[in-house]
Coordinates of C-alpha atoms and ligand atoms in Angstrom, one line a residue:
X1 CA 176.0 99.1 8.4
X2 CA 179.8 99.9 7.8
X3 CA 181.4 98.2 4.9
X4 CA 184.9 97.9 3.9
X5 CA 186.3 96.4 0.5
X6 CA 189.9 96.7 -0.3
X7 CA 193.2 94.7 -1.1
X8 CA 194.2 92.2 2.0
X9 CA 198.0 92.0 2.7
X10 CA 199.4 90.0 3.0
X11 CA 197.1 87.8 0.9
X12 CA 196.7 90.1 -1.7
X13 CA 193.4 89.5 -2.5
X14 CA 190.5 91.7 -2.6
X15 CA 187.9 91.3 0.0
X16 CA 184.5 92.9 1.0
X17 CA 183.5 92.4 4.9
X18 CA 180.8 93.9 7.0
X19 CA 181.5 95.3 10.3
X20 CA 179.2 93.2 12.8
X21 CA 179.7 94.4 16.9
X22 CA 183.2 94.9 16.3
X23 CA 184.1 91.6 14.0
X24 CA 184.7 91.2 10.5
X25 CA 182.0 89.3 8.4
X26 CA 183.0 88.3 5.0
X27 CA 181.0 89.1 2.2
X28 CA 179.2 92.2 1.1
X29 CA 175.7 93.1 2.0
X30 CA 173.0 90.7 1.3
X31 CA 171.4 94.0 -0.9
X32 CA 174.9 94.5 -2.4
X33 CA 177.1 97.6 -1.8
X34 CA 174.7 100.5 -3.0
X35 CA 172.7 99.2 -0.9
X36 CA 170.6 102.3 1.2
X37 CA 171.7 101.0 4.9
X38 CA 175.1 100.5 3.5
X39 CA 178.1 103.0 4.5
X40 CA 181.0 102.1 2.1
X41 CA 183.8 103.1 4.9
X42 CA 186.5 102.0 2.6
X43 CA 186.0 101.3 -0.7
X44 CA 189.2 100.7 -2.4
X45 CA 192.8 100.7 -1.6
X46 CA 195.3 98.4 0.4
X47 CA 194.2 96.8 4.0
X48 CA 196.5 95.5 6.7
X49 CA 195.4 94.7 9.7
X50 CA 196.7 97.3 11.1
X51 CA 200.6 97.8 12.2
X52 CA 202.1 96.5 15.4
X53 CA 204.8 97.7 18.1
X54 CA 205.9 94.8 19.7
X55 CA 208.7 96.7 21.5
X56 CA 207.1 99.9 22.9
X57 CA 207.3 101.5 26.7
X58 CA 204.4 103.8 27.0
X59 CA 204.0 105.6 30.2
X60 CA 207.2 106.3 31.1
X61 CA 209.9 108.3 29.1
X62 CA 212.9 108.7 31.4
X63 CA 213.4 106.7 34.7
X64 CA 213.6 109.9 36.9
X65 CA 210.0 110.7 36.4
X66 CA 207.3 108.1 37.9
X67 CA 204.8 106.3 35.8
X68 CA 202.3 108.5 34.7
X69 CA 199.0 107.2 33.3
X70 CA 197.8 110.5 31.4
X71 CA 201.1 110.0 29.3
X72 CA 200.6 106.0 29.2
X73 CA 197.0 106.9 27.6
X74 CA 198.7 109.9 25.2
X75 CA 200.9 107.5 24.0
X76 CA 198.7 104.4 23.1
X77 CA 196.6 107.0 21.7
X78 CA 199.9 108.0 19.1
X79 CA 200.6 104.8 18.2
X80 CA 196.8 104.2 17.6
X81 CA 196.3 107.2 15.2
X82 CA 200.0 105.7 13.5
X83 CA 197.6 103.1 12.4
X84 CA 199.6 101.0 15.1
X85 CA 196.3 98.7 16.5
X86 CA 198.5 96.5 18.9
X87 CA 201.6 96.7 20.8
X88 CA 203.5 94.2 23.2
X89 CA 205.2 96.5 26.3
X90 CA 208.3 94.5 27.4
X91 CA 208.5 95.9 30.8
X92 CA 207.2 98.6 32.3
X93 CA 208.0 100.8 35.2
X94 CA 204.4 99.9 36.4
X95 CA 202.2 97.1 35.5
X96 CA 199.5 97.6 33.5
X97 CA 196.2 99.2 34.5
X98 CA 193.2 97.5 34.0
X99 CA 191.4 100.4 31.8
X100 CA 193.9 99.7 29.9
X101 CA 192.2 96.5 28.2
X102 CA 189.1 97.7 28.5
X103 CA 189.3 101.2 26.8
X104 CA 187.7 100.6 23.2
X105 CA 190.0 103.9 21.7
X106 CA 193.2 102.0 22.6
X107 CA 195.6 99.7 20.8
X108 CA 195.2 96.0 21.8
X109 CA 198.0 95.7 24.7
X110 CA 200.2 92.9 25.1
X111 CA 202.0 93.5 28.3
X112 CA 205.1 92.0 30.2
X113 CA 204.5 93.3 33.6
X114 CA 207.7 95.2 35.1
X115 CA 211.1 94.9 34.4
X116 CA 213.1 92.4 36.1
X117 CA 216.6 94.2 37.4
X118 CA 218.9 91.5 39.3
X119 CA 221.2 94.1 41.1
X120 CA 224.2 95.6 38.6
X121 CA 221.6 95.4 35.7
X122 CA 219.4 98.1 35.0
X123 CA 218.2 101.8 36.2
X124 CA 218.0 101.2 39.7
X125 CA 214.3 101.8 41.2
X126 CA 213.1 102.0 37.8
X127 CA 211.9 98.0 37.2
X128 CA 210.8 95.3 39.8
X129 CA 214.2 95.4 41.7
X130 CA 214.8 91.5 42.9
X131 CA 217.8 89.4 43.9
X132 CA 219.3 86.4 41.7
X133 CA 217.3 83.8 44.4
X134 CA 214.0 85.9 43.9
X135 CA 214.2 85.8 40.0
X136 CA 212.5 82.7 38.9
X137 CA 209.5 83.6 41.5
X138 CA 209.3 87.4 40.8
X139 CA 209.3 86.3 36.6
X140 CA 206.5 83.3 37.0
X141 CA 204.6 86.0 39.4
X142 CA 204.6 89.3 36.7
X143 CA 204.1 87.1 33.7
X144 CA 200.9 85.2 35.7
X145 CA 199.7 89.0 36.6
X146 CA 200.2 90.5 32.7
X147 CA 199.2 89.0 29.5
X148 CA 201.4 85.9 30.0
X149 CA 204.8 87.5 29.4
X150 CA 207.6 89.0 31.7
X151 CA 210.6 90.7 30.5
X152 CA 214.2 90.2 32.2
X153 CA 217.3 92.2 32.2
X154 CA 219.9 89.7 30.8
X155 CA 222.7 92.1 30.6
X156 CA 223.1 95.6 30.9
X157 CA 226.7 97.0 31.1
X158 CA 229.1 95.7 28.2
X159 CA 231.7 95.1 30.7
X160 CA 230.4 93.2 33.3
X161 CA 228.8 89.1 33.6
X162 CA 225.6 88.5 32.0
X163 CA 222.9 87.1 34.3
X164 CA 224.2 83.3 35.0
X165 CA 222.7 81.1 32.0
X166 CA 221.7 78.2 34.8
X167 CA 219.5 80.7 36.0
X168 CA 217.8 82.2 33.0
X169 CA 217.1 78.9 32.3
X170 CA 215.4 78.1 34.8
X171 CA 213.7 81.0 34.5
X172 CA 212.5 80.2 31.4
X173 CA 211.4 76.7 32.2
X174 CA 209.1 78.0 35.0
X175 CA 207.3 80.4 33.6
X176 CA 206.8 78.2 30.2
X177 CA 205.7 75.6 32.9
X178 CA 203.3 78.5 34.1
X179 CA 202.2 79.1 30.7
X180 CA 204.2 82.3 29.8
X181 CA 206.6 83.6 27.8
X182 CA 210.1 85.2 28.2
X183 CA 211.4 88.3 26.8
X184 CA 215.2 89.0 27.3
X185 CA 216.7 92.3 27.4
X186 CA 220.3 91.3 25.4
X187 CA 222.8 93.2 24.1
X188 CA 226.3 92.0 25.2
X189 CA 227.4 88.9 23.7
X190 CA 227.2 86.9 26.6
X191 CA 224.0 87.9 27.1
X192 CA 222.4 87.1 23.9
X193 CA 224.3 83.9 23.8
X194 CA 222.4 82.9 27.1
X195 CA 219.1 84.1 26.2
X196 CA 219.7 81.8 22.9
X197 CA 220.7 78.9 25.0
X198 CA 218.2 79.4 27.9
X199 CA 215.2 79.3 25.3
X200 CA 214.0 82.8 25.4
X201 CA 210.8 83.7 23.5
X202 CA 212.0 86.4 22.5
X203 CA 215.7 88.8 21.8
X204 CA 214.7 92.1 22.9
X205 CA 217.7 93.8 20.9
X206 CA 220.2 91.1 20.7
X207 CA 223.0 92.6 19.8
X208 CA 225.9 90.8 18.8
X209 CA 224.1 87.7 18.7
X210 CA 226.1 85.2 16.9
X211 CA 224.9 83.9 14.0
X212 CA 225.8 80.6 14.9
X213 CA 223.1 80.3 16.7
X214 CA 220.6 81.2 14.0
X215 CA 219.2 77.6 13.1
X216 CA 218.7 77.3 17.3
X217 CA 216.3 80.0 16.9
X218 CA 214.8 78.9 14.2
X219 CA 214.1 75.9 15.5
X220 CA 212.9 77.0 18.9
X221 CA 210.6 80.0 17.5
X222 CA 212.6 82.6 19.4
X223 CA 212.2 85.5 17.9
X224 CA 214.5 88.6 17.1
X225 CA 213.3 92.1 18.2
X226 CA 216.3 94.3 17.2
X227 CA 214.9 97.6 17.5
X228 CA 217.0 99.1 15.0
X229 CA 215.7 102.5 15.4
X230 CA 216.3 103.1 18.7
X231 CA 220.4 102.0 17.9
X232 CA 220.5 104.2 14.9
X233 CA 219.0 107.2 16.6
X234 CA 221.9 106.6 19.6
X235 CA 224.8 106.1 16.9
X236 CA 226.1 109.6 16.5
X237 CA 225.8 110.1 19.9
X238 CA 227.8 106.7 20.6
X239 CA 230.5 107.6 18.2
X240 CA 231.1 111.4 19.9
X241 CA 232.0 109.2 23.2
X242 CA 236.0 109.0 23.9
X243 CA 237.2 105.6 23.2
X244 CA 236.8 103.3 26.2
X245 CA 235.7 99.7 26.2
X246 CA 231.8 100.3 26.4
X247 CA 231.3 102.4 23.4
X248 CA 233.7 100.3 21.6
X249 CA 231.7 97.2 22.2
X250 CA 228.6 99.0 21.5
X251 CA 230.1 100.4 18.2
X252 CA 231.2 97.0 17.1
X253 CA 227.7 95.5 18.5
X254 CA 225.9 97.9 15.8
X255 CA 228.5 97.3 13.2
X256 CA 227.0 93.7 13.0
X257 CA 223.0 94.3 13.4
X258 CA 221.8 94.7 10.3
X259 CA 223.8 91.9 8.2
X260 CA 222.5 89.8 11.7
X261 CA 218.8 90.5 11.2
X262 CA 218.8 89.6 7.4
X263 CA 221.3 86.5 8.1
X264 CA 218.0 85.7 10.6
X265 CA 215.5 86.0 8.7
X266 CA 217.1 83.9 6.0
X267 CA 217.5 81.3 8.6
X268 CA 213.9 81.2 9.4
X269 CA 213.9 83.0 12.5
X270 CA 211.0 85.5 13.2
X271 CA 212.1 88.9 12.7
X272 CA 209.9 91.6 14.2
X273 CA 209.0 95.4 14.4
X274 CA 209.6 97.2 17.9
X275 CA 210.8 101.0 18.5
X276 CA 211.7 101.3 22.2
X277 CA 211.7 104.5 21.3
X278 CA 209.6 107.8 21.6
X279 CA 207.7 109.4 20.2
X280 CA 205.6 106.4 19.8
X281 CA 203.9 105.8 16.9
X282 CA 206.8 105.2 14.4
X283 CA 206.9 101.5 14.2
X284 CA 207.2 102.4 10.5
X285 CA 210.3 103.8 10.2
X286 CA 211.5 100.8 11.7
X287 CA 210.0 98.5 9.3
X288 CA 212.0 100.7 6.5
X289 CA 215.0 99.8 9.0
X290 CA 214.3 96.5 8.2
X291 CA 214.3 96.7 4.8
X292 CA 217.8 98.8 4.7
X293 CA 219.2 95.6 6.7
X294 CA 218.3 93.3 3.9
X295 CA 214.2 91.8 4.3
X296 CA 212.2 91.7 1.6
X297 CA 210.0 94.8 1.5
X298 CA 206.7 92.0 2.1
X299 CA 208.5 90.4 5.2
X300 CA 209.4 93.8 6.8
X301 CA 205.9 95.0 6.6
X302 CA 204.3 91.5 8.0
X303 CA 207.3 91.9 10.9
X304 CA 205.5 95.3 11.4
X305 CA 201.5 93.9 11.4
X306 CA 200.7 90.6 10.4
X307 CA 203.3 88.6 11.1
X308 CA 203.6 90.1 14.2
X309 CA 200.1 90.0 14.7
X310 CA 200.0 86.1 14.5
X311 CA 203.1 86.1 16.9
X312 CA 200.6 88.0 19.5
X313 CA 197.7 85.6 18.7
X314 CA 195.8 88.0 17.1
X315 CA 194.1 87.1 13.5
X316 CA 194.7 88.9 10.2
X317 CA 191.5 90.2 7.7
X318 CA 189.3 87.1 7.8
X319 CA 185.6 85.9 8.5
X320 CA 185.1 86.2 12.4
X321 CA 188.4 88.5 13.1
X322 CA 188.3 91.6 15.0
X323 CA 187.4 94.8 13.1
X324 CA 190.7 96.2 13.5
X325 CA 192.4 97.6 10.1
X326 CA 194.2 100.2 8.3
X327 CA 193.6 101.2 4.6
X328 CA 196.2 103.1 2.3
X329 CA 195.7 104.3 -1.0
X330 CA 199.0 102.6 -2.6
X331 CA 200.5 99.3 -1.7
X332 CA 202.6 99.8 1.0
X333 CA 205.3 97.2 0.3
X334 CA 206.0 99.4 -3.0
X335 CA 206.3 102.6 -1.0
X336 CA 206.5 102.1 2.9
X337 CA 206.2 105.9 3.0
X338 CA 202.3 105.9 2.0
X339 CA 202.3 104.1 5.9
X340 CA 202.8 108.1 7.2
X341 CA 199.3 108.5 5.4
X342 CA 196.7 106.1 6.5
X343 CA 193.2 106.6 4.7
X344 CA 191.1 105.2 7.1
X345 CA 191.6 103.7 10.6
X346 CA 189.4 100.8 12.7
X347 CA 190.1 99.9 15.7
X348 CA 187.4 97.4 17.2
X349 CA 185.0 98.2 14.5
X350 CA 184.7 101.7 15.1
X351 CA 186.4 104.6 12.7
X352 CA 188.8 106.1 14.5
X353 CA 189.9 108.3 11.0
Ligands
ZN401 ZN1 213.0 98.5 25.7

C-alpha cells in the first residue's frame, strides 16, 4: 500500500493519505506508517498537487509541419516529468485524440479543439479556417467535441480590425448556452477590449488590456492568461526589428504586461500559469515571471497548480481527490527554483519518479 505524508500547499498543513485505485484517502494506515504492507512513497517535504499548463500547444511546433502525434505524446510526456499533471491546450492544429484521455502516463488534458481563424487572422491552414457567418456554429461545434472549451482568434495583426465585438459576443453566448467556455486569442487593444466586453472565459495573452476593465473581469470570472514567457523570450528579437507600426505596438503592448497582471490580480481577477511556448514543461519559469510582475510568491505558485487546478475543475490534496501530486524537499514559494527538482512524482496514483 503506497503512502504519502508531507506539507499540503496551499493549505500548509501536514497530511498523511493512502493511495487507494488511483484516489487519495486521508489518514495513515489503520497499522500506522511502519506498518509491514506500508510503502512510505513520500515521507516528508512540500506537496502540490502537481503544476499546471493552462496555455500549452503540444503536438505541433511550427505551422509548416502537420500534427504529429508521436511529438503530441513526447510532449505531454515533458510536461508530465516537469511535475506539470494537467494542462488546458487552447487550440490545436488537430483535435484531440482519444488515447489521449485514456493514457494513464499522461497529464490530465483539458482541450479547446482547433483554432478558430476568421480570414485575416491567423496562420492560414494551420486552425479550423471559417468565415465570420460560420463562427458562432464552428465555436459551439469544437467546444461540444473537446472538453467544453473552444479557442478563437480575436485579433492577430496590430494593424488591422479585431474580430467585430457583436459577434464574439454572440459567440460567447452560444456556446455558454451550449455549456462551454471561451478562450480568446487577444493581443491588440481592440481585441482584448472585445473579449472583455463579449464575456470571454478566458484572455489568452491580453496584451494591452486596459486596466479599466479590471473590476469587469473580476466580476465576470474571466480570467488572465498572459503567457509572459513566451513575450519575454520574443523581446530581443522584437526590438532588433526596424521601427514600423507592428513592432512598435508590440513593444509598447509588453511595456505594460507586467504592471497589468499585478494591477489584475489586485483587482481580484484570476491570474494564471500558461507557456505557449516550447520546450514544454517550463510552466515554472513562468510562475517566477509572475512573481517578477508583482504576485505574491503563494499566488504565483497556486496560478501555476492549484488555483489553476480549481479553475479546470480538478481538486487539490484532499480525502477522495485523484492521486496526482508532486513533492519537493523545500517549500517552493520560498525558492521557486527547488520546482526544477521534484522529489517524487504521481500521476493517477502511480509513481512516475
Ligand atoms: Zn497559444
Amino acid at each position: 500500500m503506497l503512502c504519502i505524508r508531507g506539507i499540503v500547499l496551499p493549505e500548509r498543513e501536514e497530511r498523511v493519505f493512502l493511495i487507494d485505485g488511483g484516489v487519495l484517502r486521508a489518514g495513515g494506515p489503520p497499522g500506522g506508517l511502519s506498518g509491514r504492507d506500508v510503502e512510505m512513497v513520500v515521507d516528508g517535504g512540500w506537496l502540490l498537487p502537481g503544476l499546471v499548463d493552462v496555455h500549452t500547444h503540444p503536438g505541433t511546433t511550427d505551422p509548416r509541419v502537420p500534427f504529429d502525434e508521436g511529438m503530441l505524446r513526447r510532449q505531454l510526456t515533458e510536461h508530465r516529468d516537469a511535475g506539470v499533471l494537467a494542462v488546458r491546450t487552447p487550440g490545436t492544429a488537430r483535435r484531440m485524440p482519444g488515447w489521449v484521455t485514456d493514457d494513464p502516463e499522461l497529464p490530465r488534458v483539458t482541450s479547446a479543439g482547433r483554432w478558430l481563424a476568421t480570414p485575416g487572422r491567423f496562420i492560414p491552414g494551420f486552425g479550423r479556417d471559417v468565415s465570420e457567418a460560420e463562427l458562432v456554429r464552428a465555436a459551439v461545434e469544437e467546444a461540444t467535441a473537446s472538453s467544453g472549451w473552444c479557442k478563437v482568434i480575436g485579433d492577430w495583426a496590430a494593424d488591422e480590425p479585431a474580430l467585430p465585438l457583436p459577434l464574439l459576443t454572440s459567440v460567447v453566448e452560444a456556446v455558454h448556452a451550449a455549456g462551454g467556455k471561451v478562450a480568446v486569442h487577444c493581443q491588440t487593444a481592440e481585441g482584448t477590449r472585445n473579449a472583455v466586453l463579449a464575456g470571454a472565459d478566458s484572455l489568452e495573452h491580453g496584451m494591452h488590456l486596459d486596466p479599466a476593465l479590471l473590476d469587469r473581469m473580476a466580476a465576470r470570472g474571466t480570467a488572465f492568461v498572459p503567457t509572459l514567457s513566451v513575450f519575454a523570450a520574443g523581446m530581443d528579437r522584437m526590438r532588433a526589428r526596424e521601427p514600423g507600426v507592428r513592432r512598435d505596438l508590440w513593444l509598447a503592448g509588453w511595456d505594460g504586461m507586467l504592471d497589468n497582471v499585478r494591477a489584475a490580480h489586485e483587482a481580484g481577477v484570476t491570474v494564471l500559469a500558461g507557456t505557449d511556448s516550447f520546450p514544454c514543461g517550463t510552466v515554472a519559469g513562468e510562475m517566477e515571471w509572475l512573481v517578477r510582475a508583482g504576485l505574491p510568491a503563494h499566488a504565483a505558485l497556486g496560478a501555476a497548480s492549484w488555483t489553476a487546478r480549481a479553475w479546470l475543475g480538478l481538486p487539490g490534496l484532499v480525502d477522495g481527490a485523484p492521486a496526482d501530486l508532486v513533492a519537493y524537499a523545500t517549500d517552493p514559494t520560498e525558492d521557486p527554483a527547488v520546482l526544477n527538482h521534484p522529489s517524487r512524482i504521481v500521476l493517477r496514483g502511480r509513481v512516475v519518479r
